[in-house]
Each structure stands twice: as C-alpha cells, then as structure tokens.
Coordinates of C-alpha atoms and ligand atoms in Angstrom, one line a residue:
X1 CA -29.2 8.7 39.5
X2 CA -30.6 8.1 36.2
X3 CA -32.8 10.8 34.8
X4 CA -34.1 9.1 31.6
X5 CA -34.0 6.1 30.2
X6 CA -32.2 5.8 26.7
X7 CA -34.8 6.4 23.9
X8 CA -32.9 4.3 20.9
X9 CA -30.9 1.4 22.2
X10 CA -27.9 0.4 19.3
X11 CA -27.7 -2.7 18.2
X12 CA -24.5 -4.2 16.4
X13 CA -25.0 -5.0 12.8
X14 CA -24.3 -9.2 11.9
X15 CA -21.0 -9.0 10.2
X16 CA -20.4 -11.7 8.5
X17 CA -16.4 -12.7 7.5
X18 CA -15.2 -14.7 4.6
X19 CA -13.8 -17.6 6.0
X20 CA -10.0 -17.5 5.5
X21 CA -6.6 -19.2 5.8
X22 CA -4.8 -17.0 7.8
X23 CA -6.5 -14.7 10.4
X24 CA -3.6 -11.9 9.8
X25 CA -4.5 -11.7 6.4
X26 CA -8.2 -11.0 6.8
X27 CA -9.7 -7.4 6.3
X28 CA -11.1 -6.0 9.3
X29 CA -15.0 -5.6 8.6
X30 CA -16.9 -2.3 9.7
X31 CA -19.4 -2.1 12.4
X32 CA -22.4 -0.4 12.1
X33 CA -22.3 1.0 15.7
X34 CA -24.9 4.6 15.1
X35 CA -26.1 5.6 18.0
X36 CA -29.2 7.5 19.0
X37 CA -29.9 8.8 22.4
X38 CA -31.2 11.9 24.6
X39 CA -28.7 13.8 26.2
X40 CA -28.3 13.4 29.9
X41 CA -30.3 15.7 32.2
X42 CA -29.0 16.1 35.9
X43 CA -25.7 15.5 37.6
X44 CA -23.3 12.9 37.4
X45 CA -22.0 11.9 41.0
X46 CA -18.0 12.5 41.6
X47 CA -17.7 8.6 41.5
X48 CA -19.0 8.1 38.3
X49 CA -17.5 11.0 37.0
X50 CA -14.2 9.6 38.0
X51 CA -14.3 6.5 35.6
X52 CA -16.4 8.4 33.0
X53 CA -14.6 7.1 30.4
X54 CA -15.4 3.9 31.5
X55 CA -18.8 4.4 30.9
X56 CA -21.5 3.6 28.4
X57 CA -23.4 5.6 26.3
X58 CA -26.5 3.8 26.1
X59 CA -26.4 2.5 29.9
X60 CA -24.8 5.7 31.4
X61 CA -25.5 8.3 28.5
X62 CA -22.2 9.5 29.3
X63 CA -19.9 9.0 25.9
X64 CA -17.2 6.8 27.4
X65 CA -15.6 3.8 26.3
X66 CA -18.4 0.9 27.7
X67 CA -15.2 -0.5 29.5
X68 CA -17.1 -2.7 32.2
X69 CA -19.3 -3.9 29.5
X70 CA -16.0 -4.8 27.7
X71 CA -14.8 -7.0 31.1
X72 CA -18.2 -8.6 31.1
X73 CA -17.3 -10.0 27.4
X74 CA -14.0 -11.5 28.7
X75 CA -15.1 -13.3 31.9
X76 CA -14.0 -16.8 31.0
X77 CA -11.5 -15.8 28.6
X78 CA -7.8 -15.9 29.3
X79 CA -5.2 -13.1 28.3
X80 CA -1.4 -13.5 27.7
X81 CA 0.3 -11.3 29.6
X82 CA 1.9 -8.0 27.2
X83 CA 4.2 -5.3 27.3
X84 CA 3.2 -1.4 27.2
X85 CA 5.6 1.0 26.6
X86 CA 5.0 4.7 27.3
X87 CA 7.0 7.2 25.8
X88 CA 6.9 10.3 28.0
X89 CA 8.2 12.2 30.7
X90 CA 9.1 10.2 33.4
X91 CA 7.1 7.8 35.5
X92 CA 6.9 7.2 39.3
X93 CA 6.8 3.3 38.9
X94 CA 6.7 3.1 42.8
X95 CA 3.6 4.5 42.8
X96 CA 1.2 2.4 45.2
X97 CA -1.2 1.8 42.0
X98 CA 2.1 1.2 39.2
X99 CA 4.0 -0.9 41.0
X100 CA 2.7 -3.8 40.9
X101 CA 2.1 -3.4 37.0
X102 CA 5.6 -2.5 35.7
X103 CA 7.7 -4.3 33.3
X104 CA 11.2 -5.9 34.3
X105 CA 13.8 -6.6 31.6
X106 CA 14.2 -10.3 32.3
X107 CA 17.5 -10.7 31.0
X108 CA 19.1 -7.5 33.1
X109 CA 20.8 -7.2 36.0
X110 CA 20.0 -4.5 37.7
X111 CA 23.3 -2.0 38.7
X112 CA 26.5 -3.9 38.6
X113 CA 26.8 -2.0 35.2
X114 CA 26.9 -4.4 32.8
X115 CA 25.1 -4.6 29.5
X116 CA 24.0 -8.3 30.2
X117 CA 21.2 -8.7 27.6
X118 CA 23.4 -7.0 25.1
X119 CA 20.6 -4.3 24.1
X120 CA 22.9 -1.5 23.9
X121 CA 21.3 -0.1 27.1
X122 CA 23.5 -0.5 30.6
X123 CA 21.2 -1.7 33.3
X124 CA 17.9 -0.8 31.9
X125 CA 15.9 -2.6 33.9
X126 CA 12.4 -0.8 33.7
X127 CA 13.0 0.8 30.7
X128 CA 15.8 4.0 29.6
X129 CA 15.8 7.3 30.4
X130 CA 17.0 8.9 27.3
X131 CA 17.1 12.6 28.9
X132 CA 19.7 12.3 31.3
X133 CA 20.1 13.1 34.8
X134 CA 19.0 11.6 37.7
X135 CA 15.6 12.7 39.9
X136 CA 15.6 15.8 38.4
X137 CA 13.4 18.1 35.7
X138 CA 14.5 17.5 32.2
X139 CA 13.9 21.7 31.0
X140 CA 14.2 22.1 27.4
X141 CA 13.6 24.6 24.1
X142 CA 11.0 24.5 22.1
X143 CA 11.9 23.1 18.7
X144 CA 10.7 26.6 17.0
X145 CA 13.0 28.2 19.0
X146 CA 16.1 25.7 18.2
X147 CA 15.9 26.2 14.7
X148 CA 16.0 30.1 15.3
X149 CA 19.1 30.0 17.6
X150 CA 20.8 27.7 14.4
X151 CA 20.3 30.1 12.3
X152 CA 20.7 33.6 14.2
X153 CA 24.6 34.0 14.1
X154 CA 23.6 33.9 9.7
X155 CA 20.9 35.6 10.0
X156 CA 20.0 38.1 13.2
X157 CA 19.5 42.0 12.8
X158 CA 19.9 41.5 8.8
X159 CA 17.4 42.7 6.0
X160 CA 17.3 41.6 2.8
X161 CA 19.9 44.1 1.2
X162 CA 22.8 42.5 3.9
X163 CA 22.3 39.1 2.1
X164 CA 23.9 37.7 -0.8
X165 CA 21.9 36.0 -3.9
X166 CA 22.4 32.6 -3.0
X167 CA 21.9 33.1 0.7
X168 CA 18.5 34.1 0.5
X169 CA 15.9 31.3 0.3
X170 CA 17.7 30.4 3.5
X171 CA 17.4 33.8 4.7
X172 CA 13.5 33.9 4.0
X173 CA 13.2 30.6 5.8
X174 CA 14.6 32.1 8.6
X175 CA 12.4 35.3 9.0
X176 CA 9.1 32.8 8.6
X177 CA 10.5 31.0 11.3
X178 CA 11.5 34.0 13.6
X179 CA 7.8 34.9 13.1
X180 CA 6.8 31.7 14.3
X181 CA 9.1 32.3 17.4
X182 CA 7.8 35.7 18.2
X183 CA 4.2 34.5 17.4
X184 CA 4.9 31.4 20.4
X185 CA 7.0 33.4 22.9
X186 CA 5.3 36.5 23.4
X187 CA 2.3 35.3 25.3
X188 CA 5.7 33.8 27.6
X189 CA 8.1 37.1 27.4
X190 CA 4.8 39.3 28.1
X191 CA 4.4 36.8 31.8
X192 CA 8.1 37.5 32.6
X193 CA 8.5 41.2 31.8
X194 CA 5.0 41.2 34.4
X195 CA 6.7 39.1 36.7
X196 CA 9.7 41.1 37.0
X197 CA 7.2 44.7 37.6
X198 CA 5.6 43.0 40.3
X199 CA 9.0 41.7 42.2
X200 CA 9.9 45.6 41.5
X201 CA 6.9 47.1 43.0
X202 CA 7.1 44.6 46.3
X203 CA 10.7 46.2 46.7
X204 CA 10.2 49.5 46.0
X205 CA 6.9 49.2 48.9
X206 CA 9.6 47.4 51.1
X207 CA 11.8 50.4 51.0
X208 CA 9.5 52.9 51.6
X209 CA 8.1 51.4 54.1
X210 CA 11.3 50.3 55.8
X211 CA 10.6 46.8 56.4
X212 CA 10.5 43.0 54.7
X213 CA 6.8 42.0 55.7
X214 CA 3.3 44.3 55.3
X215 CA -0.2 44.1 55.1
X216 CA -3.0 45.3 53.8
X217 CA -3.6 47.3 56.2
X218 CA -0.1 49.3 55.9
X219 CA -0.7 50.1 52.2
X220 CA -4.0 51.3 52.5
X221 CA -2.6 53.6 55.0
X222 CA 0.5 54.6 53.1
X223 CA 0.1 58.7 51.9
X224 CA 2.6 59.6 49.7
X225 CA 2.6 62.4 46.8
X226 CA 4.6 60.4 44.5
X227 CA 3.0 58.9 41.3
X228 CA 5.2 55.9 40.5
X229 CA 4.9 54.8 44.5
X230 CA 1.3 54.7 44.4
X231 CA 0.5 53.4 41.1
X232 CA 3.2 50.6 42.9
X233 CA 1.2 50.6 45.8
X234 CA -2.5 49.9 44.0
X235 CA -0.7 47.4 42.2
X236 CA 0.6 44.7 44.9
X237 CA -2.5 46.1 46.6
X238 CA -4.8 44.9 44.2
X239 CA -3.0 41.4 43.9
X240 CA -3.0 41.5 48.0
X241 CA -7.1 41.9 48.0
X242 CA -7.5 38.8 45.4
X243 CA -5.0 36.4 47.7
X244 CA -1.7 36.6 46.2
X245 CA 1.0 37.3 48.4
X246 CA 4.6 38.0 47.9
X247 CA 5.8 33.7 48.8
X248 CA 2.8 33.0 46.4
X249 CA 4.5 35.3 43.4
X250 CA 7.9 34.0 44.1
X251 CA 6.9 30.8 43.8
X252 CA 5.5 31.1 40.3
X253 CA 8.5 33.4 39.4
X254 CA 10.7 30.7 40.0
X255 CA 8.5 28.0 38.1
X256 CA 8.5 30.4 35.4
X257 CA 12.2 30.8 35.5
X258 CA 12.6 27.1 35.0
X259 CA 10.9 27.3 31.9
X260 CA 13.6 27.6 28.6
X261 CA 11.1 27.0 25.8
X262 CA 12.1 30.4 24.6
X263 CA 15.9 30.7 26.0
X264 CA 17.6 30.9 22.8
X265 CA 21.5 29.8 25.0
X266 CA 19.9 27.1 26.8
X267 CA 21.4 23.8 26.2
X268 CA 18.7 21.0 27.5
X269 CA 21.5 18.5 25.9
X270 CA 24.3 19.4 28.9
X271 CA 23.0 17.3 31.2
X272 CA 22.8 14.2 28.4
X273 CA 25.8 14.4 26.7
X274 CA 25.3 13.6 23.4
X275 CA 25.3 15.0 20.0
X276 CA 21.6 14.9 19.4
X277 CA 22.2 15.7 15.9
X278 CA 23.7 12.6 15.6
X279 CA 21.4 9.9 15.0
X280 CA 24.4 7.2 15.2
X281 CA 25.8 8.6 18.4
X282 CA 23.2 6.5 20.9
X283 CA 25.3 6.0 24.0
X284 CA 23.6 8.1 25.7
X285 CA 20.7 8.2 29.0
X286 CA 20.7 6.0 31.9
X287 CA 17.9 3.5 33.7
X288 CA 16.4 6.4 36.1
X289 CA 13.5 6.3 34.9
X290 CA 11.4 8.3 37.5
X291 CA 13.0 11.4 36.3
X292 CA 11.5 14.1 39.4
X293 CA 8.6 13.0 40.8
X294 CA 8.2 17.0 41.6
X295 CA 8.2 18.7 38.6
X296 CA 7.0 15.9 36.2
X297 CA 3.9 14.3 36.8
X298 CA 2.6 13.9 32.6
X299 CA 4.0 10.3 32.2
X300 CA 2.7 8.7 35.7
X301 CA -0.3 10.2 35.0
X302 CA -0.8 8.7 31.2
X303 CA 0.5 5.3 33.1
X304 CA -2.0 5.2 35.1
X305 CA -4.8 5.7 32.5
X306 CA -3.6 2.2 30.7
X307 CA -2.8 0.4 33.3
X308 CA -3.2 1.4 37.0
X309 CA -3.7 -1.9 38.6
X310 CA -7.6 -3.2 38.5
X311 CA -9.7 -3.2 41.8
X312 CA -7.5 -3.3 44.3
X313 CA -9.0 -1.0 46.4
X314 CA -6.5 2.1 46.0
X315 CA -6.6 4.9 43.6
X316 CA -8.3 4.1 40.4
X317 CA -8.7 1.2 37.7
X318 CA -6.6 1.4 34.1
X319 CA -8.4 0.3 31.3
X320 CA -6.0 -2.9 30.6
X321 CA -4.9 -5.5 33.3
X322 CA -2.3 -8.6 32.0
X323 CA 0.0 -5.6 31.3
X324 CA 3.4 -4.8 32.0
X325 CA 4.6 -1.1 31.9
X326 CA 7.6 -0.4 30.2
X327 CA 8.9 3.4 31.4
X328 CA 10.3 5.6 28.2
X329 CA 11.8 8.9 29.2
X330 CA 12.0 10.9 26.3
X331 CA 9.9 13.7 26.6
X332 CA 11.1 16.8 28.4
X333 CA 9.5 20.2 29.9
X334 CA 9.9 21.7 26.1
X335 CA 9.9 20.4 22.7
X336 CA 10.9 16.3 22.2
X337 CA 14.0 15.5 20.2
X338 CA 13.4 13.4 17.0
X339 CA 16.4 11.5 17.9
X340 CA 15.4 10.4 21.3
X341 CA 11.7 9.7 20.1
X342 CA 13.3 7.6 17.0
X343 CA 15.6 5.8 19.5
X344 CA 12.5 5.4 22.1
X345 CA 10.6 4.0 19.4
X346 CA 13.1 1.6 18.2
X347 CA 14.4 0.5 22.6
X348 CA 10.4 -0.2 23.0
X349 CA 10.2 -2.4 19.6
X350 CA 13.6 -4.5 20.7
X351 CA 12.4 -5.0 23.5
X352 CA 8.9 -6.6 23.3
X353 CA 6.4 -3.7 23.5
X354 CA 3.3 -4.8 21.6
X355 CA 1.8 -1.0 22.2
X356 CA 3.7 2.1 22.3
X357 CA 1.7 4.8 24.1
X358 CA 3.0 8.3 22.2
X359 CA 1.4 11.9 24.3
X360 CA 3.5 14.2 22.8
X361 CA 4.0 16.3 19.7
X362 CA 5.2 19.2 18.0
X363 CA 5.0 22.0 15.2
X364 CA 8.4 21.7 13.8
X365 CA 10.0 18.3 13.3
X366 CA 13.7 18.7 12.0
X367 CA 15.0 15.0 11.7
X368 CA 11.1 13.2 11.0
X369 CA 12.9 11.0 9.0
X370 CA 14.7 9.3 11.6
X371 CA 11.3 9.0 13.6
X372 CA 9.5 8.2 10.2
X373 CA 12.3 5.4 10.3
X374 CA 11.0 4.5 13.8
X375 CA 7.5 4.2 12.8
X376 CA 8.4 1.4 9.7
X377 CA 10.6 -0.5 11.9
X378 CA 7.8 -0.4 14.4
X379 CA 5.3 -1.3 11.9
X380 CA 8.0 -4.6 10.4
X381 CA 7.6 -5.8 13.6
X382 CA 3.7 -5.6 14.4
X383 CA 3.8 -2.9 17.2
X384 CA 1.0 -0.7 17.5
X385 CA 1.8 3.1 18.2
X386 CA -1.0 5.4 19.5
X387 CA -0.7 8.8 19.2
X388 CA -2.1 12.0 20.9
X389 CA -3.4 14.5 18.0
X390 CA -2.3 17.8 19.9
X391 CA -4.0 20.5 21.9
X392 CA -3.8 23.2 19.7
X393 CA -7.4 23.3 18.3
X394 CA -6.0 23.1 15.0
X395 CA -6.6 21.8 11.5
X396 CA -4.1 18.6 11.2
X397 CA -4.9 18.4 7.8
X398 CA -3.3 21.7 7.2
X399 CA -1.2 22.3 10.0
X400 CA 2.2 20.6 11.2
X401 CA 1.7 17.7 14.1
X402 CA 4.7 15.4 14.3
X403 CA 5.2 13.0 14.5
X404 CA 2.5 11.4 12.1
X405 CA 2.8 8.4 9.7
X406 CA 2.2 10.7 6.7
X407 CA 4.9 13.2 5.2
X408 CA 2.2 14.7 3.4
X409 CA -0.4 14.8 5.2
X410 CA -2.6 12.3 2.6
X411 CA -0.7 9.5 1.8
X412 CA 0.1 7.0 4.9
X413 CA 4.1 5.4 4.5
X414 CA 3.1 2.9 7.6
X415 CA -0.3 1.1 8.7
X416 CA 0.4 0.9 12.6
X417 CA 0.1 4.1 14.0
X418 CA -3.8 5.6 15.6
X419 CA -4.4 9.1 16.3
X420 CA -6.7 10.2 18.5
X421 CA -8.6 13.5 19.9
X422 CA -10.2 13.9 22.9
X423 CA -13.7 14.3 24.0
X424 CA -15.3 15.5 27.1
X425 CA -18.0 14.0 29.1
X426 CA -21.0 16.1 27.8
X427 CA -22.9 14.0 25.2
X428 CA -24.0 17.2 22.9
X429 CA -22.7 19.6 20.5
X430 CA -19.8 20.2 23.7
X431 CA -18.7 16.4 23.0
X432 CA -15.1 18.0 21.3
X433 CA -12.2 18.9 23.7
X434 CA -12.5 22.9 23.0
X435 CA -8.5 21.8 22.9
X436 CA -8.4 19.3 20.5
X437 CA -6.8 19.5 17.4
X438 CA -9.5 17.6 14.4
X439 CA -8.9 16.4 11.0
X440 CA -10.8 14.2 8.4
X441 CA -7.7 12.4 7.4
X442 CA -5.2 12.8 9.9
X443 CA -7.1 12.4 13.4
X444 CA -8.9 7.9 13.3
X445 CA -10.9 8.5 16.0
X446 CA -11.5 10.5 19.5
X447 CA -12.0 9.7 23.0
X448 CA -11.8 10.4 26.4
X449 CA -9.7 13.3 27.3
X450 CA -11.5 15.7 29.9
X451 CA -11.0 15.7 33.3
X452 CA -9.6 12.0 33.6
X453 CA -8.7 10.6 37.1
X454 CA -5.4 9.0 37.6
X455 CA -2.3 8.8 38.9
X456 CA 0.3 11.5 39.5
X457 CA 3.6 10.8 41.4
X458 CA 4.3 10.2 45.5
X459 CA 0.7 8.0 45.4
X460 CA -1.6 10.9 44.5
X461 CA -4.3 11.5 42.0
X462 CA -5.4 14.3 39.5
X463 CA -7.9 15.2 37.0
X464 CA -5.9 16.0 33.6
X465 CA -7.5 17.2 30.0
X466 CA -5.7 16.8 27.0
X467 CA -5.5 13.9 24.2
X468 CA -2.7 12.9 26.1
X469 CA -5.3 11.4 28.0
X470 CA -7.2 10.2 25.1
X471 CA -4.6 8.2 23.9
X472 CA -4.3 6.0 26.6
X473 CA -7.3 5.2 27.1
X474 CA -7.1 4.1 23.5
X475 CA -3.7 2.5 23.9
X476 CA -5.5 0.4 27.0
X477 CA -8.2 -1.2 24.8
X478 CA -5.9 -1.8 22.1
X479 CA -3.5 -3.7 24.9
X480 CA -6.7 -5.7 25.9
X481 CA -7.2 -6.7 22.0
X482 CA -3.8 -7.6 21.8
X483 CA -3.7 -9.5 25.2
X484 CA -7.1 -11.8 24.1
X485 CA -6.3 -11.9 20.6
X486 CA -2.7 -11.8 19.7
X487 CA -3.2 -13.5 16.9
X488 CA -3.5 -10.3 15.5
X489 CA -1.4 -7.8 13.6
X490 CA -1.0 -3.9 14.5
X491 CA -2.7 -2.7 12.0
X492 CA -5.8 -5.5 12.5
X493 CA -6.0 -3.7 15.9
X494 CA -5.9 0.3 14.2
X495 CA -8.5 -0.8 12.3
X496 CA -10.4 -2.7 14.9
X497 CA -10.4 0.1 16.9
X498 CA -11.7 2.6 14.3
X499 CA -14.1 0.3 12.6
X500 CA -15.7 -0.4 15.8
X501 CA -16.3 2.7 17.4
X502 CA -19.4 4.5 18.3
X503 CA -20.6 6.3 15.0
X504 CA -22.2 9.6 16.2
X505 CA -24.3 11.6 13.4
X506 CA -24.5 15.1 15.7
X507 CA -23.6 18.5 15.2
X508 CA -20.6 19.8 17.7
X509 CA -19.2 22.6 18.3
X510 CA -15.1 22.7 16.5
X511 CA -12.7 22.9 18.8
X512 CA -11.6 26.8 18.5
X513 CA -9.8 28.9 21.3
X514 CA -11.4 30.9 23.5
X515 CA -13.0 34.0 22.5
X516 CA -13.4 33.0 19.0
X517 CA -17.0 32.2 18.0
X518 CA -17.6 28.3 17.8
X519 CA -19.1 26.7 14.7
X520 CA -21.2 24.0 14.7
X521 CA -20.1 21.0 12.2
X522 CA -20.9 17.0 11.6
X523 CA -19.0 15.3 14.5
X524 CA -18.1 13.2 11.2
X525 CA -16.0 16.0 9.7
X526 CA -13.8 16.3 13.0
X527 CA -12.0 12.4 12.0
X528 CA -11.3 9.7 9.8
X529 CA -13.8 7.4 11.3
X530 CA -16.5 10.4 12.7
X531 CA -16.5 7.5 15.6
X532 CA -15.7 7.3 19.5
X533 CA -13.6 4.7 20.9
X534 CA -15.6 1.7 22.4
X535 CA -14.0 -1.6 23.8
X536 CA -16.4 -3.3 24.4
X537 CA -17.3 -3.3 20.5
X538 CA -13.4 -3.3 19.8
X539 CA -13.1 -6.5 21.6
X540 CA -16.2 -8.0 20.1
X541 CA -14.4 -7.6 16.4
X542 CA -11.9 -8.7 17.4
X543 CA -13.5 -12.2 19.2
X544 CA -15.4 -12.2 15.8
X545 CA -12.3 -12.2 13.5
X546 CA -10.3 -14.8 15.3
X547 CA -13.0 -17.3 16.0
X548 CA -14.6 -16.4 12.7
X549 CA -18.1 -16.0 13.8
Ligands
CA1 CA1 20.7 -4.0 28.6
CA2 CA1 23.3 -5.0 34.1
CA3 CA1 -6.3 0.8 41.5
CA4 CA1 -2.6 8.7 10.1

C-alpha cells in the first residue's frame, strides 16, 4: 500500500533535435530527467518486491526502471524481432519460462555433424559452448593465480640475490603478483585448512566413541581427561548446537573441493582441448550449451532477467519480449579466458546479436588485446555490449576491471560498450549495492542489482545481487530500443540509455566492504552519468530521435 504520495513529480524537459538527413548520424540529446521525491515509508509486499526493478520512482517510489510505464508507450507500436546473446556460464534453455524465447541458428542442422552454415562452429544450433564438456561444471583458476603458476618454475623460493641482472624486472613482477595471490587465496586456504580440522575432530570423536553416528547427547556425556579430545569434542559440539551436522559439512567440503581458483596444477583447459594461448587455434567447444544445470545457475539466471517470456502466467516477466536468446558458454566457476571471451564476442557478432549481455570480469586480463579486438569488431558492426562493472566495491578508475573499452582507463578505443553498477531497492543514501564497484569515468550508469527474481535451472527461481543482475536489466531496455527503433546505431542506444536516465542529486553511502566505515558522497560522483537506468525515458529518446519530434 502506498504510504505517501510523491511530493515533486518530474517532468521531461522539451528536447528539441536539429532536423537531419540521416538519423544514425544525429547526436543523441540529454534529458533533463532530476528527480525529487520522499523516500518510502512502510513495506513493499513480496509481489512488488519481485519486479522492483520494474518499478517507478515517482508512481512506486521504489528506484526501478519504470518498465510498465515503458510498455504503456509502445502499445500500438510494432517491434522486429532481435537477437540477444548472453555470454556466461551456461543456460537451461529448457527452462519452462526460456524456452519459448531462445534463438535457433536458421541455417543449422542440428547433430548430423556438419558445419552447414559454414560458421566455423559444428552444429551450433542455440549458440556454442566454448568450455567444453557436456552437462557438467566448467571449474577453473583464477587468472591471478595462472599467471603465478607461469611464472613459479623461474621464479619460486628465490630472493633477489638468486637472480641475474636482466632477469629481474620480471622477477619483481612476479613477487607483486604472488602478493596478489596470497592477498586472494588466503581468505580460501584459511576455509580448507578449517575444513579439514573439523573432518579430523568428527573422526577422532568416532573413534573414541566406537561408532559412525552420535548425538548431542553422547558428547555432552563423554568424560575424558585428555585435552586435545575435548577441545575436539566442544568443537563439533558447538557446530552440533547451531545445526550443522556431519552430511551438512561434508557437503560443503566437497563444494569446496570443487573449487580450483587457487590450485596452482589445475588444468580447466583438459576437458577443452585447446591451446588457449592461441588466439588462432579456435576449433574448439561444442553446441551443449546447458553446461550443468546443478552447479551453474549464473547464466539462466541473467537470461531470465532480459528475456524470461512476458505474462504467461509462470515464473516472472523479462524486461524485453520480440527477443531471441542466443546461449554463450564462456564463463567458467573461476576466472574467464580472454580467448574464449574474444571468440564469444566475435560467434555473437557473426551471428546476428544486436546486444551482447557481458556478467563477468576480472583483475588480471593477459591477452585484452584480443578482447579489445572483440570489442572494435563488435563496434564495426553496430552491436551493443553491456557490461557488469564488478562486485568488488572498488574504484574502476584506479583499479583493474576487464574487460573495459579503455586501456587506460580515460581514453575510450570503441563507442559501443555500457557499464553498469547496481543499485538496491532503498531509495536513500542505501541506493548503492554495498558491492558495487563505482567510477566517474569508467562505470555510465547503475541499476537494478539487489535481490532480483528470476530464473535458475530445472524451472525454479531465485533472488540474486550483483551487477550481473544490473546488466541485464540494462541489456533488456537496450533490446527494446533496438527492437522499436533499429534504425539506430550501438552507440545511439549507449548514449540513449545514459542520457536518459533518472538524474539523482542525493548523498549515498560508497559502496565499501563490510566493517569499514561508509562515507557519504554525491550519487553523481559514483558514474559517468550520476543517473539510473529508466526505459520508459530511454524509449521516449529514442521515439523522439527517429520520428524527429
Ligand atoms: Ca555452424
Ligand atoms: Ca549441422
Ligand atoms: Ca514468465
Ligand atoms: Ca567505458
């Protein structure tokens, strides 16, 4: 129920356009979009919270994307149908609320393995899978942790004195980058060295006790003189008492097994086969697409945000309908390989994606070049790509996020690539995702990424945070633009996007990990733009610009 009315209702500045020749060529004008209003009071109901980034700011005074406004604007108004590609882990394109919605490589046949279409890509009828394998996980190593393992046989155990003179720039590289690597991994190595004391303390109980099952009961009843047995004992004990059981800690042992972000002999390339230093060796993947529908549930989930299919009655609504999903699997339980994201980049462009959908990123980038590559060839042939900004609370501007269409963090090499943070639903000084990584130049614009509703594999639903969730709903509206207005180009519909968001003058709180003290700054200084993402505005631009009104 609504508590308040809105004191200070926006209203959308008259922008006037030069009449012009060609509507590719025209500038995209800024909106004045400022707006005023009271924070909500009282609770938002679970079904409103579930589309809150559907929601308006003014109607709803919850800071989402004024998405049903947006459909209002198009009744009437036909779209062509488009392709999305979403680069990710992979995707359950049978889910109940995907199926219906995913892209089929009209000049394939499916399985009689035969390149028909002549893409380079064997029966990829839904898309490629450029990790390999076939319904199962796709583990890999970080890319901080790579680069150490190259360089370890050189360099491992050594101090300066062991190296020679023209050996040691390299050498200094390499002991910045083992601190990065013991900086990441120890939170990790800390986990597993606990995990392994607690599996010793449940045996050593077992033993002493004589038997495979106990309760809680038999240890508080257990007297024994020995130190190292009881400090055991109140150990599982204490775990027992909050609800953890011995099935319960095997089962996170073993998830944490899986995980080789650290595993400096892991090979994550086995299973794929090729030489992934190799940017010219590309026979590689296969058309499973899915990947496991048990252990990866990222890119059905980011799916789902663009494009789960509209009011059908099942599950939830994406933000773009007259949109066909086209499955990348690039993106693996570790650190993504610039050569598969070049090469993802470059299958989605050949094969008709108008959007590319990117929720992933990285410190360390060895071979950017070859996705730098990705991003101009993208760009030559008007394809938008929408980027996550990272959940590392960090300082873009100054720290590493690749990919990004800047080498040096100021100067842009391409015109077709928005980055986005994430917001939650609290319109006040919480609006940030505590999470999200900020910067004036190198973040456009933020939006919803708290607690959004959508699909995860076998037909179920989750909540998710992250600005892998904000870029979706970002890469939705820009689908919509492009769907009702293809006349125009990529970087029309970056700048559409960012020049008509919701300007917000308000103090937030900068995104800072917990336990650190938060500061309060201009929502302004967080972004390019200082703006949220809002389609209904977006799409009124865009109506603007190609009927010149
Ligand atoms: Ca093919
Ligand atoms: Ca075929
Ligand atoms: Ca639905
Ligand atoms: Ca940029």
């Amino acid at each position: 129920m609504r508590i308040f009315k809105p004191m200070f209702v926006a209203v959308l500045a008259t922008v006037t356009l030069v009449s012009c020749g060609s509507i590719k060529n025209l500038e995209v004008p800024t909106m004045d979009t400022t707006v005023t209003i009271e924070p909500k009071k009282g609770a938002i109901s679970e079904e409103q919270f579930n589309q809150w980034a559907h929601a308006d700011l003014v109607t709803d005074t919850i800071p989402g994307m004024s998405l049903d406004k947006a459909y209002k604007f198009l009744e009437g108004k036909t779209g062509t149908p488009i392709v999305v590609a979403v680069i990710d882990s992979g995707i359950d394109i049978e889910h109940e609320d995907l199926k219906d919605e995913v892209w089929t490589n009209p000049k394939e046949i499916a399985g009689n393995k035969i390149d028909d279409d002549k893409n380079g890509y064997v029966d990829d009828i839904h898309g490629w899978n450029f990790l390999g394998g076939n319904g199962v996980a796709a583990p890999e190593q970080l890319e901080i942790t790579r680069i150490v393992a190259k360089l370890n046989p050189r360099f491992k155990g050594k101090t300066i004195d062991d190296i020679s003179d023209d050996e040691k720039v390299e050498f200094e590289k390499y002991q910045k980058y083992l601190k990065a690597y013991e900086a990441s991994s120890s939170k990790h190595f800390k986990t597993m060295n606990r995990l392994v004391q607690i599996g010793e303390n449940f045996a050593a109980i077992k033993k002493f006790l004589g038997k495979d099952n106990f309760t809680i009961e038999d240890l508080q009843a257990i007297k024994t003189e020995e130190q190292k047995l009881q400090a055991q004992i109140d150990d599982i004990l204490g775990l027992m008492l909050r609800g953890l059981d011995e099935k319960a800690y095997l089962e996170y042992y073993e998830t944490q097994k899986k995980n080789k972000n650290y595993d400096f002999d892991f090979d994550g390339r086995a299973i794929v086969g090729d030489n992934p230093t190799d940017i010219n060796d590309t026979n590689y993947g296969n058309p499973y697409v899915i990947g496991s529908v048990e252990d990866e549930s990222h890119g059905t989930h980011v799916s789902g945000i663009i494009l789960a299919t509209r009011n059908n009655g099942i599950g939830m609504n994406g933000v773009a309908t007259n949109v066909k999903l086209m499955s990348v699997r690039a993106v693996p339980d570790g650190d993504e390989r610039d050569k598969d994201v070049a090469l993802a980049i470059r299958y989605a462009v050949d094969n008709g994606a108008k959007v590319i959908n990117m929720s992933f990123g990285k410190s360390f980038s060895p071979y950017r070049n070859w996705v730098f590559d990705a991003i101009k060839y993208a760009e030559k042939h008007d394809v938008l790509l929408v980027h996550a900004a990272g959940n590392d609370n960090k300082d873009i501007d100054v720290k590493d996020n690749w990919p990004n269409d800047s080498s040096d963090k100021i100067n842009e090499f391409a015109d077709n690539v928005l980055t986005v943070g994430a917001i939650s639903v609290n319109y006040n000084e919480k609006l940030p995702a505590t999470f999200s990584n900020y910067g004036q130049k190198n973040v456009d614009i933020f939006a919803p990424g708290v607690q959004i509703y959508s699909t995860i594999p076998q037909n179920n639903y989750a909540k998710y945070s992250g600005t892998s969730m904000a870029s979706p709903e970002t890469a939705g509206i820009a689908a919509l633009i492009r769907s009702y207005y293809p006349q125009l180009s990529a970087s029309q519909v970056k700048h559409i996007i960012m020049n008509s968001g919701t300007k917000l003058n308000m103090k937030v709180f900068k995104p800072t990990s917990r336990g650190q003290e938060p500061e309060l700054v201009d929502f302004s200084t967080l972004s390019v733009t200082g703006r949220i993402v809002n389609a209904y505005n977006a799409l009124v631009l865009a109506d603007r610009m190609v009927n010149k009104r």
